[in-house]
């Protein structure tokens, strides 16, 4: 089996940037599992399916027509790279992520990213559920303020509306939903390296993870 480095953590903890850079440095594949939940949510919305229709959404997720290419994400042939990053889609993703059948429907797709020479997997349950045999498990954390600041900058950069007060509220609600759900709740995997990124740069986090992996 090809090696997996799992990087889990709460929303806007810096996982995406860090995991992507670690993958690049090692020449590994990169799995943004959150994007799969976002794509599933977007697909449900486009099909006019309510976000609690578990079976219908799971049926969509199982055959999700998505493609990742050169930093772009496609859903049924449409470039949805920016559309999936909207906060409303993040919130919708976090709602469908509590549905056990939806999580189950996405397992196979996630596992298929494990290819030579290795994989960096970013998400909530990479080290606990999807790749329990990951060779290096990392759990990134950061204060709510640091995370809200990061998310604010990301959204503004993309030209999306953002409001600090709403973001802090969104983050707290999403944290609560991620941690309280019965299926794959957000928690550090046994043996995971805990890394608080509130006061370090993404590159410092990348460096720490790479040294850990090398040791
Ligand atoms: O970027 P952000 O951290 O806001 O979210 P994301 O990683 O793109 O994931 C969107 C939502 O999908 C999260 O709020 C989680 O509820 C859910 N998710 C999950 O349940 N399990 C994963 N492995 C990845 C994401």
PDB file of C-alpha atoms and ligand atoms in Angstrom:
ATOM      1  CA  UNK A   1       0.000   0.000   0.000  1.00  0.00           C
ATOM      2  CA  UNK A   2       1.281   3.468  -0.857  1.00  0.00           C
ATOM      3  CA  UNK A   3       1.984   5.723   2.146  1.00  0.00           C
ATOM      4  CA  UNK A   4      -0.635   8.207   3.328  1.00  0.00           C
ATOM      5  CA  UNK A   5      -0.113  11.320   5.415  1.00  0.00           C
ATOM      6  CA  UNK A   6      -3.433  12.359   6.966  1.00  0.00           C
ATOM      7  CA  UNK A   7      -4.018  15.993   7.891  1.00  0.00           C
ATOM      8  CA  UNK A   8      -7.263  16.544   9.791  1.00  0.00           C
ATOM      9  CA  UNK A   9      -8.631  19.517  11.647  1.00  0.00           C
ATOM     10  CA  UNK A  10     -11.489  21.974  12.008  1.00  0.00           C
ATOM     11  CA  UNK A  11     -12.680  24.421   9.411  1.00  0.00           C
ATOM     12  CA  UNK A  12     -10.157  27.056   8.267  1.00  0.00           C
ATOM     13  CA  UNK A  13      -7.351  25.594  10.378  1.00  0.00           C
ATOM     14  CA  UNK A  14      -5.038  25.955   7.387  1.00  0.00           C
ATOM     15  CA  UNK A  15      -5.234  22.297   6.371  1.00  0.00           C
ATOM     16  CA  UNK A  16      -5.789  22.952   2.691  1.00  0.00           C
ATOM     17  CA  UNK A  17      -2.745  25.152   2.162  1.00  0.00           C
ATOM     18  CA  UNK A  18      -0.504  23.044   4.379  1.00  0.00           C
ATOM     19  CA  UNK A  19      -1.591  19.668   2.981  1.00  0.00           C
ATOM     20  CA  UNK A  20      -1.254  20.885  -0.581  1.00  0.00           C
ATOM     21  CA  UNK A  21       2.298  22.123   0.003  1.00  0.00           C
ATOM     22  CA  UNK A  22       3.356  18.936   1.810  1.00  0.00           C
ATOM     23  CA  UNK A  23       2.045  16.900  -1.145  1.00  0.00           C
ATOM     24  CA  UNK A  24       3.906  19.081  -3.608  1.00  0.00           C
ATOM     25  CA  UNK A  25       7.186  18.812  -1.688  1.00  0.00           C
ATOM     26  CA  UNK A  26       6.969  15.024  -1.575  1.00  0.00           C
ATOM     27  CA  UNK A  27       5.600  14.620  -5.101  1.00  0.00           C
ATOM     28  CA  UNK A  28       2.541  12.897  -3.581  1.00  0.00           C
ATOM     29  CA  UNK A  29      -1.074  13.038  -4.717  1.00  0.00           C
ATOM     30  CA  UNK A  30      -3.398  15.316  -2.788  1.00  0.00           C
ATOM     31  CA  UNK A  31      -6.941  14.550  -1.630  1.00  0.00           C
ATOM     32  CA  UNK A  32      -9.107  17.502  -0.593  1.00  0.00           C
ATOM     33  CA  UNK A  33     -11.919  15.421   0.921  1.00  0.00           C
ATOM     34  CA  UNK A  34     -13.815  18.570   1.942  1.00  0.00           C
ATOM     35  CA  UNK A  35     -14.144  19.393  -1.758  1.00  0.00           C
ATOM     36  CA  UNK A  36     -15.990  16.099  -2.259  1.00  0.00           C
ATOM     37  CA  UNK A  37     -18.516  17.062   0.439  1.00  0.00           C
ATOM     38  CA  UNK A  38     -18.787  20.544  -1.103  1.00  0.00           C
ATOM     39  CA  UNK A  39     -19.304  19.045  -4.597  1.00  0.00           C
ATOM     40  CA  UNK A  40     -21.955  16.688  -3.263  1.00  0.00           C
ATOM     41  CA  UNK A  41     -23.754  19.608  -1.599  1.00  0.00           C
ATOM     42  CA  UNK A  42     -23.554  21.693  -4.776  1.00  0.00           C
ATOM     43  CA  UNK A  43     -24.822  18.783  -6.826  1.00  0.00           C
ATOM     44  CA  UNK A  44     -27.770  18.280  -4.437  1.00  0.00           C
ATOM     45  CA  UNK A  45     -28.638  21.992  -4.640  1.00  0.00           C
ATOM     46  CA  UNK A  46     -28.419  21.921  -8.440  1.00  0.00           C
ATOM     47  CA  UNK A  47     -30.758  18.913  -8.511  1.00  0.00           C
ATOM     48  CA  UNK A  48     -33.196  20.713  -6.200  1.00  0.00           C
ATOM     49  CA  UNK A  49     -32.777  18.047  -3.499  1.00  0.00           C
ATOM     50  CA  UNK A  50     -33.329  19.122   0.115  1.00  0.00           C
ATOM     51  CA  UNK A  51     -30.201  18.810   2.275  1.00  0.00           C
ATOM     52  CA  UNK A  52     -31.744  16.224   4.624  1.00  0.00           C
ATOM     53  CA  UNK A  53     -32.749  13.767   1.862  1.00  0.00           C
ATOM     54  CA  UNK A  54     -30.129  11.229   2.908  1.00  0.00           C
ATOM     55  CA  UNK A  55     -30.774   8.457   0.386  1.00  0.00           C
ATOM     56  CA  UNK A  56     -31.083  10.775  -2.609  1.00  0.00           C
ATOM     57  CA  UNK A  57     -27.902  12.665  -1.726  1.00  0.00           C
ATOM     58  CA  UNK A  58     -26.012   9.411  -1.106  1.00  0.00           C
ATOM     59  CA  UNK A  59     -27.109   8.224  -4.559  1.00  0.00           C
ATOM     60  CA  UNK A  60     -25.647  11.417  -6.069  1.00  0.00           C
ATOM     61  CA  UNK A  61     -22.429  11.086  -4.034  1.00  0.00           C
ATOM     62  CA  UNK A  62     -21.803   7.493  -5.081  1.00  0.00           C
ATOM     63  CA  UNK A  63     -21.480   8.485  -8.750  1.00  0.00           C
ATOM     64  CA  UNK A  64     -20.310  12.070  -8.258  1.00  0.00           C
ATOM     65  CA  UNK A  65     -19.244  13.254 -11.742  1.00  0.00           C
ATOM     66  CA  UNK A  66     -16.210  15.232 -10.526  1.00  0.00           C
ATOM     67  CA  UNK A  67     -12.766  15.817 -11.942  1.00  0.00           C
ATOM     68  CA  UNK A  68      -9.712  17.537 -10.453  1.00  0.00           C
ATOM     69  CA  UNK A  69      -7.342  19.048 -12.976  1.00  0.00           C
ATOM     70  CA  UNK A  70      -4.494  21.542 -12.537  1.00  0.00           C
ATOM     71  CA  UNK A  71      -6.042  23.185  -9.480  1.00  0.00           C
ATOM     72  CA  UNK A  72      -9.494  23.301 -11.073  1.00  0.00           C
ATOM     73  CA  UNK A  73     -12.551  21.341  -9.965  1.00  0.00           C
ATOM     74  CA  UNK A  74     -15.236  20.202 -12.388  1.00  0.00           C
ATOM     75  CA  UNK A  75     -18.739  18.952 -11.668  1.00  0.00           C
ATOM     76  CA  UNK A  76     -20.507  17.303 -14.593  1.00  0.00           C
ATOM     77  CA  UNK A  77     -18.113  19.131 -16.918  1.00  0.00           C
ATOM     78  CA  UNK A  78     -18.678  22.619 -15.396  1.00  0.00           C
ATOM     79  CA  UNK A  79     -15.726  24.443 -13.843  1.00  0.00           C
ATOM     80  CA  UNK A  80     -16.968  24.968 -10.263  1.00  0.00           C
ATOM     81  CA  UNK A  81     -13.585  25.844  -8.711  1.00  0.00           C
ATOM     82  CA  UNK A  82     -14.858  29.145  -7.292  1.00  0.00           C
ATOM     83  CA  UNK A  83     -18.488  28.106  -6.808  1.00  0.00           C
ATOM     84  CA  UNK A  84     -17.593  25.324  -4.349  1.00  0.00           C
ATOM     85  CA  UNK A  85     -15.519  27.697  -2.179  1.00  0.00           C
ATOM     86  CA  UNK A  86     -18.494  29.912  -1.305  1.00  0.00           C
ATOM     87  CA  UNK A  87     -19.307  29.970   2.388  1.00  0.00           C
ATOM     88  CA  UNK A  88     -22.916  28.925   1.687  1.00  0.00           C
ATOM     89  CA  UNK A  89     -21.646  25.751   0.013  1.00  0.00           C
ATOM     90  CA  UNK A  90     -19.300  25.103   2.961  1.00  0.00           C
ATOM     91  CA  UNK A  91     -22.270  25.359   5.306  1.00  0.00           C
ATOM     92  CA  UNK A  92     -24.358  23.061   3.053  1.00  0.00           C
ATOM     93  CA  UNK A  93     -21.435  20.588   2.926  1.00  0.00           C
ATOM     94  CA  UNK A  94     -21.255  20.507   6.690  1.00  0.00           C
ATOM     95  CA  UNK A  95     -24.995  19.714   6.830  1.00  0.00           C
ATOM     96  CA  UNK A  96     -24.858  16.757   4.440  1.00  0.00           C
ATOM     97  CA  UNK A  97     -21.637  15.531   6.105  1.00  0.00           C
ATOM     98  CA  UNK A  98     -23.666  14.418   9.151  1.00  0.00           C
ATOM     99  CA  UNK A  99     -25.605  11.898   7.010  1.00  0.00           C
ATOM    100  CA  UNK A 100     -24.070   8.411   7.444  1.00  0.00           C
ATOM    101  CA  UNK A 101     -25.145   7.116   4.017  1.00  0.00           C
ATOM    102  CA  UNK A 102     -23.540  10.121   2.328  1.00  0.00           C
ATOM    103  CA  UNK A 103     -20.252   9.543   4.185  1.00  0.00           C
ATOM    104  CA  UNK A 104     -20.357   5.875   3.204  1.00  0.00           C
ATOM    105  CA  UNK A 105     -21.057   6.729  -0.434  1.00  0.00           C
ATOM    106  CA  UNK A 106     -17.879   8.846  -0.595  1.00  0.00           C
ATOM    107  CA  UNK A 107     -15.501   6.251   0.882  1.00  0.00           C
ATOM    108  CA  UNK A 108     -14.603   4.481  -2.346  1.00  0.00           C
ATOM    109  CA  UNK A 109     -13.892   7.712  -4.210  1.00  0.00           C
ATOM    110  CA  UNK A 110     -11.605   8.930  -1.394  1.00  0.00           C
ATOM    111  CA  UNK A 111      -9.691   5.644  -1.213  1.00  0.00           C
ATOM    112  CA  UNK A 112      -9.146   5.747  -5.000  1.00  0.00           C
ATOM    113  CA  UNK A 113      -6.842   8.767  -4.531  1.00  0.00           C
ATOM    114  CA  UNK A 114      -4.263   6.495  -2.866  1.00  0.00           C
ATOM    115  CA  UNK A 115      -1.870   6.027  -5.736  1.00  0.00           C
ATOM    116  CA  UNK A 116       1.887   5.806  -6.308  1.00  0.00           C
ATOM    117  CA  UNK A 117       4.060   7.225  -4.885  1.00  0.00           C
ATOM    118  CA  UNK A 118       1.801   8.312  -1.980  1.00  0.00           C
ATOM    119  CA  UNK A 119      -1.016  10.562  -0.804  1.00  0.00           C
ATOM    120  CA  UNK A 120      -1.562  13.540   1.458  1.00  0.00           C
ATOM    121  CA  UNK A 121      -5.202  13.429   2.576  1.00  0.00           C
ATOM    122  CA  UNK A 122      -6.870  16.506   4.025  1.00  0.00           C
ATOM    123  CA  UNK A 123     -10.160  16.392   5.946  1.00  0.00           C
ATOM    124  CA  UNK A 124     -11.901  15.564   9.205  1.00  0.00           C
ATOM    125  CA  UNK A 125     -11.698  11.769   9.338  1.00  0.00           C
ATOM    126  CA  UNK A 126      -8.719  10.917   7.145  1.00  0.00           C
ATOM    127  CA  UNK A 127      -6.658   9.451  10.011  1.00  0.00           C
ATOM    128  CA  UNK A 128      -9.584   8.028  11.978  1.00  0.00           C
ATOM    129  CA  UNK A 129     -11.831   6.433   9.326  1.00  0.00           C
ATOM    130  CA  UNK A 130     -10.672   6.596   5.710  1.00  0.00           C
ATOM    131  CA  UNK A 131      -6.939   5.857   6.115  1.00  0.00           C
ATOM    132  CA  UNK A 132      -6.535   4.389   9.615  1.00  0.00           C
ATOM    133  CA  UNK A 133      -3.200   2.927   8.470  1.00  0.00           C
ATOM    134  CA  UNK A 134      -1.778   6.368   7.535  1.00  0.00           C
ATOM    135  CA  UNK A 135       1.943   6.386   8.202  1.00  0.00           C
ATOM    136  CA  UNK A 136       1.874   9.932   9.593  1.00  0.00           C
ATOM    137  CA  UNK A 137      -1.211  11.474  11.191  1.00  0.00           C
ATOM    138  CA  UNK A 138      -1.479  15.184  11.866  1.00  0.00           C
ATOM    139  CA  UNK A 139      -4.235  17.170  13.584  1.00  0.00           C
ATOM    140  CA  UNK A 140      -4.103  20.902  12.872  1.00  0.00           C
ATOM    141  CA  UNK A 141      -5.778  23.338  15.230  1.00  0.00           C
ATOM    142  CA  UNK A 142      -5.957  27.120  15.506  1.00  0.00           C
ATOM    143  CA  UNK A 143      -7.915  29.598  17.584  1.00  0.00           C
ATOM    144  CA  UNK A 144     -11.375  30.636  16.356  1.00  0.00           C
ATOM    145  CA  UNK A 145     -10.039  34.186  15.748  1.00  0.00           C
ATOM    146  CA  UNK A 146      -7.111  32.987  13.647  1.00  0.00           C
ATOM    147  CA  UNK A 147      -9.414  30.735  11.631  1.00  0.00           C
ATOM    148  CA  UNK A 148     -12.071  33.421  11.085  1.00  0.00           C
ATOM    149  CA  UNK A 149      -9.338  35.832   9.934  1.00  0.00           C
ATOM    150  CA  UNK A 150      -7.993  33.321   7.431  1.00  0.00           C
ATOM    151  CA  UNK A 151     -11.420  32.489   6.063  1.00  0.00           C
ATOM    152  CA  UNK A 152     -12.227  36.226   5.772  1.00  0.00           C
ATOM    153  CA  UNK A 153      -9.099  36.825   3.688  1.00  0.00           C
ATOM    154  CA  UNK A 154      -9.778  33.797   1.460  1.00  0.00           C
ATOM    155  CA  UNK A 155     -13.330  34.926   0.725  1.00  0.00           C
ATOM    156  CA  UNK A 156     -12.397  38.566   0.070  1.00  0.00           C
ATOM    157  CA  UNK A 157      -9.569  37.463  -2.253  1.00  0.00           C
ATOM    158  CA  UNK A 158     -12.098  35.518  -4.306  1.00  0.00           C
ATOM    159  CA  UNK A 159     -14.422  38.543  -4.398  1.00  0.00           C
ATOM    160  CA  UNK A 160     -17.064  36.841  -2.228  1.00  0.00           C
ATOM    161  CA  UNK A 161     -18.963  38.743   0.453  1.00  0.00           C
ATOM    162  CA  UNK A 162     -17.591  38.187   3.962  1.00  0.00           C
ATOM    163  CA  UNK A 163     -18.492  39.542   7.348  1.00  0.00           C
ATOM    164  CA  UNK A 164     -16.348  38.788  10.386  1.00  0.00           C
ATOM    165  CA  UNK A 165     -19.221  38.469  12.845  1.00  0.00           C
ATOM    166  CA  UNK A 166     -21.099  35.992  10.640  1.00  0.00           C
ATOM    167  CA  UNK A 167     -17.909  34.017   9.991  1.00  0.00           C
ATOM    168  CA  UNK A 168     -17.152  33.521  13.685  1.00  0.00           C
ATOM    169  CA  UNK A 169     -20.733  32.321  14.152  1.00  0.00           C
ATOM    170  CA  UNK A 170     -20.490  29.992  11.114  1.00  0.00           C
ATOM    171  CA  UNK A 171     -17.205  28.531  12.320  1.00  0.00           C
ATOM    172  CA  UNK A 172     -18.550  27.845  15.797  1.00  0.00           C
ATOM    173  CA  UNK A 173     -21.673  26.188  14.365  1.00  0.00           C
ATOM    174  CA  UNK A 174     -19.668  24.064  11.942  1.00  0.00           C
ATOM    175  CA  UNK A 175     -17.218  23.015  14.671  1.00  0.00           C
ATOM    176  CA  UNK A 176     -20.170  21.971  16.830  1.00  0.00           C
ATOM    177  CA  UNK A 177     -21.766  19.986  13.980  1.00  0.00           C
ATOM    178  CA  UNK A 178     -18.473  18.297  13.050  1.00  0.00           C
ATOM    179  CA  UNK A 179     -17.725  17.297  16.639  1.00  0.00           C
ATOM    180  CA  UNK A 180     -21.224  16.294  17.705  1.00  0.00           C
ATOM    181  CA  UNK A 181     -22.142  14.003  14.822  1.00  0.00           C
ATOM    182  CA  UNK A 182     -22.253  10.295  15.601  1.00  0.00           C
ATOM    183  CA  UNK A 183     -20.656   9.238  12.302  1.00  0.00           C
ATOM    184  CA  UNK A 184     -16.936  10.048  12.083  1.00  0.00           C
ATOM    185  CA  UNK A 185     -16.925  12.969  14.533  1.00  0.00           C
ATOM    186  CA  UNK A 186     -14.011  15.380  14.279  1.00  0.00           C
ATOM    187  CA  UNK A 187     -11.286  14.327  16.713  1.00  0.00           C
ATOM    188  CA  UNK A 188      -7.557  13.645  16.560  1.00  0.00           C
ATOM    189  CA  UNK A 189      -6.694  10.115  15.417  1.00  0.00           C
ATOM    190  CA  UNK A 190      -4.841   8.013  17.996  1.00  0.00           C
ATOM    191  CA  UNK A 191      -1.164   8.857  17.680  1.00  0.00           C
ATOM    192  CA  UNK A 192      -1.792  12.044  15.696  1.00  0.00           C
ATOM    193  CA  UNK A 193       0.711  14.880  15.964  1.00  0.00           C
ATOM    194  CA  UNK A 194      -1.141  17.972  17.257  1.00  0.00           C
ATOM    195  CA  UNK A 195      -0.044  21.161  15.573  1.00  0.00           C
ATOM    196  CA  UNK A 196      -1.457  24.557  16.586  1.00  0.00           C
ATOM    197  CA  UNK A 197      -1.137  26.936  13.637  1.00  0.00           C
ATOM    198  CA  UNK A 198      -2.532  30.079  15.342  1.00  0.00           C
ATOM    199  CA  UNK A 199       0.897  31.690  15.572  1.00  0.00           C
ATOM    200  CA  UNK A 200       2.954  29.979  12.868  1.00  0.00           C
ATOM    201  CA  UNK A 201       2.987  30.404   9.097  1.00  0.00           C
ATOM    202  CA  UNK A 202       1.795  27.735   6.687  1.00  0.00           C
ATOM    203  CA  UNK A 203       5.404  27.122   5.624  1.00  0.00           C
ATOM    204  CA  UNK A 204       6.473  26.539   9.226  1.00  0.00           C
ATOM    205  CA  UNK A 205       3.682  23.985   9.587  1.00  0.00           C
ATOM    206  CA  UNK A 206       4.753  22.330   6.318  1.00  0.00           C
ATOM    207  CA  UNK A 207       8.343  22.192   7.539  1.00  0.00           C
ATOM    208  CA  UNK A 208       7.348  20.555  10.850  1.00  0.00           C
ATOM    209  CA  UNK A 209       5.257  17.910   9.084  1.00  0.00           C
ATOM    210  CA  UNK A 210       8.008  17.130   6.581  1.00  0.00           C
ATOM    211  CA  UNK A 211      10.619  16.738   9.347  1.00  0.00           C
ATOM    212  CA  UNK A 212       8.262  14.458  11.223  1.00  0.00           C
ATOM    213  CA  UNK A 213       7.690  12.348   8.126  1.00  0.00           C
ATOM    214  CA  UNK A 214      11.413  12.119   7.439  1.00  0.00           C
ATOM    215  CA  UNK A 215      12.243  11.039  10.996  1.00  0.00           C
TER     216      UNK A 215
HETATM  217  O1  LIG B   1     -12.524  24.506   4.083  1.00  0.00           O
HETATM  218  P1  LIG B   1     -13.362  24.122   5.245  1.00  0.00           P
HETATM  219  O2  LIG B   1     -12.567  23.572   6.373  1.00  0.00           O
HETATM  220  O3  LIG B   1     -14.348  25.155   5.622  1.00  0.00           O
HETATM  221  O4  LIG B   1     -14.285  22.957   4.817  1.00  0.00           O
HETATM  222  P2  LIG B   1     -13.914  21.744   3.912  1.00  0.00           P
HETATM  223  O5  LIG B   1     -12.697  21.039   4.413  1.00  0.00           O
HETATM  224  O6  LIG B   1     -13.946  22.154   2.497  1.00  0.00           O
HETATM  225  O7  LIG B   1     -15.158  20.782   4.200  1.00  0.00           O
HETATM  226  C1  LIG B   1     -16.497  21.224   4.074  1.00  0.00           C
HETATM  227  C2  LIG B   1     -17.346  20.466   5.082  1.00  0.00           C
HETATM  228  O8  LIG B   1     -17.331  19.073   4.776  1.00  0.00           O
HETATM  229  C3  LIG B   1     -16.833  20.575   6.506  1.00  0.00           C
HETATM  230  O9  LIG B   1     -17.472  21.617   7.208  1.00  0.00           O
HETATM  231  C4  LIG B   1     -17.141  19.218   7.134  1.00  0.00           C
HETATM  232  O10 LIG B   1     -18.364  19.244   7.834  1.00  0.00           O
HETATM  233  C5  LIG B   1     -17.289  18.284   5.966  1.00  0.00           C
HETATM  234  N1  LIG B   1     -16.189  17.311   5.862  1.00  0.00           N
HETATM  235  C6  LIG B   1     -16.306  16.111   6.528  1.00  0.00           C
HETATM  236  O11 LIG B   1     -17.278  15.899   7.229  1.00  0.00           O
HETATM  237  N2  LIG B   1     -15.338  15.161   6.407  1.00  0.00           N
HETATM  238  C7  LIG B   1     -14.248  15.379   5.655  1.00  0.00           C
HETATM  239  N3  LIG B   1     -13.335  14.428   5.536  1.00  0.00           N
HETATM  240  C8  LIG B   1     -14.090  16.620   4.995  1.00  0.00           C
HETATM  241  C9  LIG B   1     -15.079  17.578   5.117  1.00  0.00           C
END
